[in-house]
XYZ file of C-alpha atoms in Angstrom:
448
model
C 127.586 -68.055 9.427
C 129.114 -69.431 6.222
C 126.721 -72.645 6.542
C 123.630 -70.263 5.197
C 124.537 -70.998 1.601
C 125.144 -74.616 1.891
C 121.632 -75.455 3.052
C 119.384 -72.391 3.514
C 117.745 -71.079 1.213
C 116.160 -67.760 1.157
C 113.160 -66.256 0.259
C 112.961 -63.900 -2.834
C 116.852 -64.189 -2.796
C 119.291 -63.781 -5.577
C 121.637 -66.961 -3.986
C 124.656 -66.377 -6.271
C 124.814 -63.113 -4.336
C 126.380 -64.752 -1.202
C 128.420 -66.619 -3.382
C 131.858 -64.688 -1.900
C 130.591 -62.990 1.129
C 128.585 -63.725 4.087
C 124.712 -64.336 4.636
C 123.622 -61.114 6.782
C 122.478 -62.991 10.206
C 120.058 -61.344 12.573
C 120.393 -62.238 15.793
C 118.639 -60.330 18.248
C 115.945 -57.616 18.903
C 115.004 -55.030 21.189
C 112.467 -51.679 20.283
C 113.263 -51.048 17.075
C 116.612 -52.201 16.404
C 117.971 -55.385 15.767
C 121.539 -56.814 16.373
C 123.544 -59.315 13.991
C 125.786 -61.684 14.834
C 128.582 -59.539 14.613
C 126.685 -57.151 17.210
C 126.041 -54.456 14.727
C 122.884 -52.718 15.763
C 119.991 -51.491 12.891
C 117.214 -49.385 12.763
C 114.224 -51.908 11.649
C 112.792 -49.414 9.341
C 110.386 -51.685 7.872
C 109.708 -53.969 10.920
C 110.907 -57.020 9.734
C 108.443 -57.611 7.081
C 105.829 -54.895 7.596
C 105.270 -57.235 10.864
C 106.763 -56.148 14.116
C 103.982 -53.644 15.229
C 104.579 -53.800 18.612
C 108.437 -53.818 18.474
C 111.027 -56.278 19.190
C 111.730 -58.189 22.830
C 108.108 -57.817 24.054
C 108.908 -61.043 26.539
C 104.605 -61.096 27.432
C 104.170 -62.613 24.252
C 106.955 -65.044 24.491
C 105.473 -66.091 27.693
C 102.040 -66.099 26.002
C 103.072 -68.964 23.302
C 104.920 -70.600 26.179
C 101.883 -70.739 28.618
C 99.441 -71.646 25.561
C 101.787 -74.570 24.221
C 102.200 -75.910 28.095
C 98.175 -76.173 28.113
C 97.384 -76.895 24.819
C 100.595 -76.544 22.179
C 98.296 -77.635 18.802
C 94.622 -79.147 18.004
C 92.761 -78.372 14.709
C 89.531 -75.814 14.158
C 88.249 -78.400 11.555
C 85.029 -79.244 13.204
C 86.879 -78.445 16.867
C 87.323 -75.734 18.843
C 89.949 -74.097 20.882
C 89.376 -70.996 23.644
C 92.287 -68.982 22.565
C 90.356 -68.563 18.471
C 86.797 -68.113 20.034
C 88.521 -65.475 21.849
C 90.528 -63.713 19.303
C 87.730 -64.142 16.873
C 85.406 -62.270 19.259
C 88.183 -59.557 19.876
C 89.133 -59.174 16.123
C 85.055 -59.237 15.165
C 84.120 -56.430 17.914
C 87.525 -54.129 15.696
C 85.640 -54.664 12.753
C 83.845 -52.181 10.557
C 80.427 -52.911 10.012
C 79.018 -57.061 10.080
C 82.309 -58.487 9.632
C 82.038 -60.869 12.133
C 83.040 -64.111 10.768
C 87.092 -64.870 11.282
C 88.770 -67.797 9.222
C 92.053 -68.013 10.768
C 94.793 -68.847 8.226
C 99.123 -69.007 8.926
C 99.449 -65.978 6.871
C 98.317 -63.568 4.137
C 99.180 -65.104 0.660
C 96.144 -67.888 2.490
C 94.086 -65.463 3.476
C 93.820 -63.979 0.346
C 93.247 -67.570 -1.069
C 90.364 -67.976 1.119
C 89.030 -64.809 -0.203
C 89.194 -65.779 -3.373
C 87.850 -69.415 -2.762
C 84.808 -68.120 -0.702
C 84.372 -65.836 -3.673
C 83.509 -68.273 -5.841
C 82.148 -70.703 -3.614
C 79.156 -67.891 -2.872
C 78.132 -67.347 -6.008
C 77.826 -70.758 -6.691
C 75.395 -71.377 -3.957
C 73.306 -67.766 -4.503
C 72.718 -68.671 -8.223
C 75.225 -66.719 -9.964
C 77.510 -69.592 -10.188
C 79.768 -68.094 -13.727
C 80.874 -65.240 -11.236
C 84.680 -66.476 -10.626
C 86.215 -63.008 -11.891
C 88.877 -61.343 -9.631
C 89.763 -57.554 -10.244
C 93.293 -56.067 -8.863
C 95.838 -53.798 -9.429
C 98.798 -53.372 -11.886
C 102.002 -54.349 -9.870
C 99.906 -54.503 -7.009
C 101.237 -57.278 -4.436
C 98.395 -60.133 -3.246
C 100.996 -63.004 -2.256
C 102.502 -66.389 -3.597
C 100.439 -69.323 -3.821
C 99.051 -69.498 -6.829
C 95.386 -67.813 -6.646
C 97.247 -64.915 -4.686
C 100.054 -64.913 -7.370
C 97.396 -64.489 -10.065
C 95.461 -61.637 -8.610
C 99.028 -60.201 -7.656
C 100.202 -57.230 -10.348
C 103.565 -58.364 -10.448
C 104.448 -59.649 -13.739
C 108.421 -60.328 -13.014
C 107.663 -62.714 -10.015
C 104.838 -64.806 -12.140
C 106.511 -65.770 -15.441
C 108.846 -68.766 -13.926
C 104.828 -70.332 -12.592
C 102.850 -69.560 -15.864
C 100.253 -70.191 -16.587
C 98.350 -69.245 -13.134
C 94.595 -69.490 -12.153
C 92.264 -67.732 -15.348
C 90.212 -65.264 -14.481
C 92.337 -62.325 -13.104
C 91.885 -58.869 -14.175
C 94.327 -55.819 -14.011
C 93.474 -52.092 -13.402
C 95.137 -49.029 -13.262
C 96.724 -48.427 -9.327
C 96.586 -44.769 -7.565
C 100.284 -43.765 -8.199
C 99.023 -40.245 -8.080
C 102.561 -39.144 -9.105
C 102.815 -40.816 -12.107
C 98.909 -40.234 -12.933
C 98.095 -41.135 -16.571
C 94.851 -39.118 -16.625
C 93.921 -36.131 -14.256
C 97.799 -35.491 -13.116
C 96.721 -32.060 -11.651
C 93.431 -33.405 -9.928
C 93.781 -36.056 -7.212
C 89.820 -35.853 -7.106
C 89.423 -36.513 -10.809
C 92.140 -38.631 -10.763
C 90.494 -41.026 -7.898
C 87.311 -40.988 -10.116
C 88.831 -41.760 -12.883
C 90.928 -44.906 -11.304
C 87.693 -46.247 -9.766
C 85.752 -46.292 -12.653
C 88.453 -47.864 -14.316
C 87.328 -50.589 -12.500
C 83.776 -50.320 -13.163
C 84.638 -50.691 -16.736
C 86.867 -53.605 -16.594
C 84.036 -54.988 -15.121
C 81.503 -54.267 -18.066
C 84.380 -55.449 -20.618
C 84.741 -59.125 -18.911
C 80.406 -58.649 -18.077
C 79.450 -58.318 -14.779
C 77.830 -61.496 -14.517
C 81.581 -63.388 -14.818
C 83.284 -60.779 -11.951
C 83.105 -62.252 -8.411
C 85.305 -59.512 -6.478
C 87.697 -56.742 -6.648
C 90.901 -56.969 -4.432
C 92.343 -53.779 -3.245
C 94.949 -52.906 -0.244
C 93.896 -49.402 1.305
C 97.434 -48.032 0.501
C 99.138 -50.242 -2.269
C 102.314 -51.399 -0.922
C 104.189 -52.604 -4.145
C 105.492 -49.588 -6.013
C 105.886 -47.701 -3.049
C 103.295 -47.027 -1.404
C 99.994 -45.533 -3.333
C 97.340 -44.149 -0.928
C 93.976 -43.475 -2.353
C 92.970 -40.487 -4.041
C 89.528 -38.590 -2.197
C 86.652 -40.163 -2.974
C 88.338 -43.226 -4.488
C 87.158 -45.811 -2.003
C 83.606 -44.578 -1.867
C 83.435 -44.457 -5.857
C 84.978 -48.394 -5.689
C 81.949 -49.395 -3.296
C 79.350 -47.927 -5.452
C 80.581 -50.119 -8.660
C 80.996 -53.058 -6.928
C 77.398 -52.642 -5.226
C 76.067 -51.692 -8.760
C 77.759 -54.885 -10.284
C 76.750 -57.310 -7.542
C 80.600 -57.360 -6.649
C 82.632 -58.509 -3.410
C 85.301 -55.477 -2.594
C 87.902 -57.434 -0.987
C 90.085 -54.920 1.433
C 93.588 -57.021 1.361
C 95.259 -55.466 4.285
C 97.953 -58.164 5.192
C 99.949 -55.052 5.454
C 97.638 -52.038 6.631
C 95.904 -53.196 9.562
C 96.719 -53.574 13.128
C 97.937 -49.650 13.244
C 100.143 -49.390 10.152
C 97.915 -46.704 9.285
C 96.594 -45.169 12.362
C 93.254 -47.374 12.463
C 93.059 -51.225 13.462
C 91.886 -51.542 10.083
C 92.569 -49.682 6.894
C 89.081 -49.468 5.951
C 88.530 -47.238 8.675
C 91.077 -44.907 8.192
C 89.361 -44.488 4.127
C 85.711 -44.512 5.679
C 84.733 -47.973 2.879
C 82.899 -50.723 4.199
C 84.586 -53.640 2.590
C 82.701 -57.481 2.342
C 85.975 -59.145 2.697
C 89.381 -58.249 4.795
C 92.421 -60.389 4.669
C 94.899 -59.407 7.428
C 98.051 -61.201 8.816
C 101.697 -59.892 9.976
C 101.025 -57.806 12.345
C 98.118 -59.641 14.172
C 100.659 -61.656 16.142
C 103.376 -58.462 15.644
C 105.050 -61.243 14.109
C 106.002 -63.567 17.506
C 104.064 -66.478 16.000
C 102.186 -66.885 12.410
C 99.076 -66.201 11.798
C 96.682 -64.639 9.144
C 92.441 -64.628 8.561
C 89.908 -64.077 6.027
C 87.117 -61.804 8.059
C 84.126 -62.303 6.118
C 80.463 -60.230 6.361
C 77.584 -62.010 8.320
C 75.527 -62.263 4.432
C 78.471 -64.151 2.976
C 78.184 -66.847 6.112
C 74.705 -67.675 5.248
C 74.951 -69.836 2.496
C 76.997 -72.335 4.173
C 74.276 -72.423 7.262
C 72.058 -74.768 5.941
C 72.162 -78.621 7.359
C 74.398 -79.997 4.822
C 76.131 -76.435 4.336
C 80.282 -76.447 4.423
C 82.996 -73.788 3.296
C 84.830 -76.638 1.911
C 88.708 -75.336 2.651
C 91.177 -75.375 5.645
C 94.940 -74.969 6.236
C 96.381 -77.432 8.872
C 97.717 -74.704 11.252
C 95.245 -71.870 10.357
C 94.195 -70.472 14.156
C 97.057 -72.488 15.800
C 96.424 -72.486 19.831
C 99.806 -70.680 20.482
C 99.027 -67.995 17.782
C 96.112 -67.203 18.835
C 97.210 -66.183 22.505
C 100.218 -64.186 20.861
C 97.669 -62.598 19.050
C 95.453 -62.113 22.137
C 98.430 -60.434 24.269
C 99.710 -58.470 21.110
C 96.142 -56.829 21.326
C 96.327 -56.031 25.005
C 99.462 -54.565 24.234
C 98.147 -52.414 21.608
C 95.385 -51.304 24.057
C 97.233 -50.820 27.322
C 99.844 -48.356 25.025
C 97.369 -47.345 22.689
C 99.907 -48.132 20.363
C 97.083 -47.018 17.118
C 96.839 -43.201 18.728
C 100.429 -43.488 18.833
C 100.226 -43.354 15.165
C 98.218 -40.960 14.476
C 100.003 -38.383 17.145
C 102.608 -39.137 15.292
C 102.157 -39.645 11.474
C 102.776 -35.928 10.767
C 106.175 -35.455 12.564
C 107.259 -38.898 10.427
C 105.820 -37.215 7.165
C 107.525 -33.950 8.087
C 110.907 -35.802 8.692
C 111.170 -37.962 5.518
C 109.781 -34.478 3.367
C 113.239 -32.930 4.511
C 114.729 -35.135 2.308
C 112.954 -32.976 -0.883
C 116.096 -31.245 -1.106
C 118.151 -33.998 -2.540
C 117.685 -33.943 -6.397
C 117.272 -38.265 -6.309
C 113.678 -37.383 -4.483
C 111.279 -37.163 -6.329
C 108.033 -38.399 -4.249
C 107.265 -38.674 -0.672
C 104.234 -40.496 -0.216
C 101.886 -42.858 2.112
C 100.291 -42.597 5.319
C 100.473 -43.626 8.947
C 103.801 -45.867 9.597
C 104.100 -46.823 6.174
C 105.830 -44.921 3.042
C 107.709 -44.958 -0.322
C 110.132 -42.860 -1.174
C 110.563 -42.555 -5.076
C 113.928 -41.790 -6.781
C 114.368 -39.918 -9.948
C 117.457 -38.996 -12.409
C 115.418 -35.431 -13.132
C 113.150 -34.256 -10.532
C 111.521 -31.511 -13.388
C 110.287 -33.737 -15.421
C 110.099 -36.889 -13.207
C 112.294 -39.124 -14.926
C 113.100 -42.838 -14.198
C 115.973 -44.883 -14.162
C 116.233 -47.558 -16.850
C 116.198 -50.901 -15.785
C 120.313 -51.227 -15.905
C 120.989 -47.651 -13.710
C 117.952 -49.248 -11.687
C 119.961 -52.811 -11.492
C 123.090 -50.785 -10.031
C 121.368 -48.049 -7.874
C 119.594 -50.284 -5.908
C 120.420 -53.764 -5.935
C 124.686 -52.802 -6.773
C 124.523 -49.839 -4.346
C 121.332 -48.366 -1.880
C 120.533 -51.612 -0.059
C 123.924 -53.018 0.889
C 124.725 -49.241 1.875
C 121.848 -48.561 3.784
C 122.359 -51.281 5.871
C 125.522 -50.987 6.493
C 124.985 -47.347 7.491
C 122.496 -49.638 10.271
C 119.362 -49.185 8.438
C 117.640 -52.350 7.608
C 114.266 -50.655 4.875
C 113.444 -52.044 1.390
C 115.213 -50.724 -1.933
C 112.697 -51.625 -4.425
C 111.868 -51.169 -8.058
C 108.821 -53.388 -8.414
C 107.556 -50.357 -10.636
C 109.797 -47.025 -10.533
C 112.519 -47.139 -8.032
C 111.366 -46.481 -4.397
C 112.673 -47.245 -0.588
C 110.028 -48.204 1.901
C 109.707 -47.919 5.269
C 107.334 -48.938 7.604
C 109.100 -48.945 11.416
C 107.600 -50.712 14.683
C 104.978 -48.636 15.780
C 106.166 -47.792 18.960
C 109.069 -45.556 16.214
C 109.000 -41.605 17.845
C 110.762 -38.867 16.630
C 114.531 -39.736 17.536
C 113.815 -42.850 15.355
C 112.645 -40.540 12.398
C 115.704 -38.391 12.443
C 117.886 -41.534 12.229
C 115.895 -42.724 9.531
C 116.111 -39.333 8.259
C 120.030 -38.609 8.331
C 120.944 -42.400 7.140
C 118.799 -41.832 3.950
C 120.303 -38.418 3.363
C 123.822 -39.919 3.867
C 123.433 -42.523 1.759
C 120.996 -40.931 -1.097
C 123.842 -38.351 -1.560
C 126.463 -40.830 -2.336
C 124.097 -42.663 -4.489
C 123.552 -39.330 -6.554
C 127.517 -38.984 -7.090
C 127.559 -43.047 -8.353
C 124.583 -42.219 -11.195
């Protein structure tokens, strides 16, 4: 569709790209594989955007957003109701780890994360503490777009064209285990020693300035960090000792990415705050939330009491009931157990690939890993920035996909592919994944 360049324009796209060839176009979806227009069929190793849980061409929750925008297609939650978002928020509330039972339904994650940060503050202010507006994150650590998210994000190469961003957001060390700066030979130590770099970033800005702490369960950006043993449980001691909100931002890792609804349940933390979105709705309609504890609520009970923020289309009648069936999808297939039956064989599959010298770490958890490339697997070195440039971006992703698997070539940190596939994804789908990445990995070690 040559018209894509003249008008389109793309997300987190290099544009002069297309400048001489055609826009991919995706078409159609079924499982997990998706069609383009030329009828080319992919493995959606990454489900869309981390999003299509429940795999593509589920028609129930087509019908769902038909049935809901027939009755009732759109009608705000400021100061209003609508049945389908008590419902969902009752559903989501009763998945839940501990007393977060308040839901404050967003379009998406970068406002969910937002919200966090907004109710943050916002809670302070009205407990006495009101000079606690501190975030803490993690270096190159991904948190969204709009500008609070952007600031707490780690990412310095997508902030520096919207500088200077919201003060106030700190950076600490992430749980690349791999490339551990401290404790390399100790994941134990090493978790320790990451959490408490957090407790002393904390002490350095003064605890009475440092609102919350914003961590995904397994970082996604840099491919894919899970946490060390111990480092969760270490995180919720210094942020109880501090007086500080741990924020679990798991846009990405709920809904069964990682075998659990929630990722705080697959760590064993007890977060205050969790920001989810993507695959809530599996992606058929947009739709994010901020689930908040019961104790953060209570400030804004009294008679004059009001969270003073709202997004137009945040709980949206037609996502909600996609979200709704999505669920009773992922109950009636017990599409989370399917995970977890199955998170070994996935691991097992992609470690195969150890034996091409580009490997150099298999890592993650669930449905969702990186897969870090080296030049010297011995000593674990990187790629500079111009082999990086031509591996990836002049090489890996146009050949993966045209080998038919659509994943992410990324070197938002050292040089990784990601994958994340529809959680429905069994074994035959791992060996594809499998054989296309040692296809194309070998060429790409004859190009360096």
């Amino acid at each position: 569709m040559a018209n894509a360049t003249d008008h389109l324009w793309m997300h987190f796209t290099r544009m002069a790209s297309y400048s001489a060839g055609e826009v991919p176009t995706i078409v159609r979806g079924e499982g997990a594989y998706v069609w383009d227009a030329q009828g080319r069929r992919y493995l959606d190793g990454l489900a869309g955007l981390f999003v299509v849980n429940a795999g593509h061409g589920r028609t129930e929750l087509a019908e769902a957003a038909a049935k809901q925008a027939s009755e009732l297609a759109y009608f705000p939650l400021w100061s209003y109701a609508h049945p389908k978002a008590i419902e969902l928020a009752e559903r989501i509330a009763a998945l839940t780890p501990g007393d977060l039972n308040r839901i404050f339904f967003t379009t998406g994650g970068s406002e969910a994360v937002e919200a966090a940060w907004k109710l943050a503050r916002a809670y302070f202010k009205r407990t006495g503490k009101p000079n606690k507006y501190k975030v803490i994150s993690r270096y190159i650590a991904y948190h969204g777009t709009s500008m609070g998210a952007l600031s707490i994000t780690g990412l310095p190469g997508i902030k520096s064209d919207f500088e200077p961003l919201v003060p106030g957001a700190i950076k600490v060390p992430n749980t690349n285990f791999y490339r551990a700066p401290e404790h390399g030979d100790d994941p134990e130590a090493f978790g320790r020693w990451a959490a408490d770099e957090i407790g002393r970033a904390i002490e350095r800005e003064g605890p009475d300035t440092v609102a919350a702490v914003f961590l995904e369960p397994v970082q996604n950006s840099g491919g894919c960090f899970p946490p060390p043993p111990g480092y969760f449980e270490r995180v919720r001691e210094i942020c109880d000792a501090y007086d500080v909100l741990l924020v679990s931002d798991e846009v990405i890792c709920s809904w069964g990415r990682l075998g659990e609804y929630f990722g705080a349940v697959r760590y064993g933390y007890q977060p205050d705050i969790i920001t989810t979105a993507k695959g809530i709705t599996s992606g058929y309609a947009p739709l994010g939330a901020m689930i908040a504890s019961d104790r953060l609520m209570e400030p804004f009970l009294t008679e004059t009491g009001m969270f003073a923020h709202g997004v137009t289309f945040g709980g949206h009648p037609v996502s909600c009931a996609v979200a709704l069936a999505n669920l009773e999808v992922f109950a009636r297939e017990d599409l989370v157990g399917h995970v977890r039956a199955n998170e070994d064989a996935f691991r097992a599959t992609l470690e195969k690939l150890y034996d091409l010298p580009i490997v150099g770490d298999v890592r993650g958890d669930g449905y969702f890993y990186g897969i870090e490339l080296v030049k010297d697997k011995t000593t674990r070195e990187t790629f500079t920035e111009a082999e990086s440039e031509r591996l990836l971006r002049g090489f890996l992703s146009t050949a993966l996909f045209q080998a038919g698997l659509y994943c992410r070539a990324d070197d938002r940190g050292d040089p990784v592919i990601q994958l994340a596939p529809p959680l429905i994804a069994e074994q035959q789908h791992f060996d594809e994944i499998e054989q296309i990445l040692r296809t194309v990995l070998t060429e790409a070690w004859t190009k360096l």
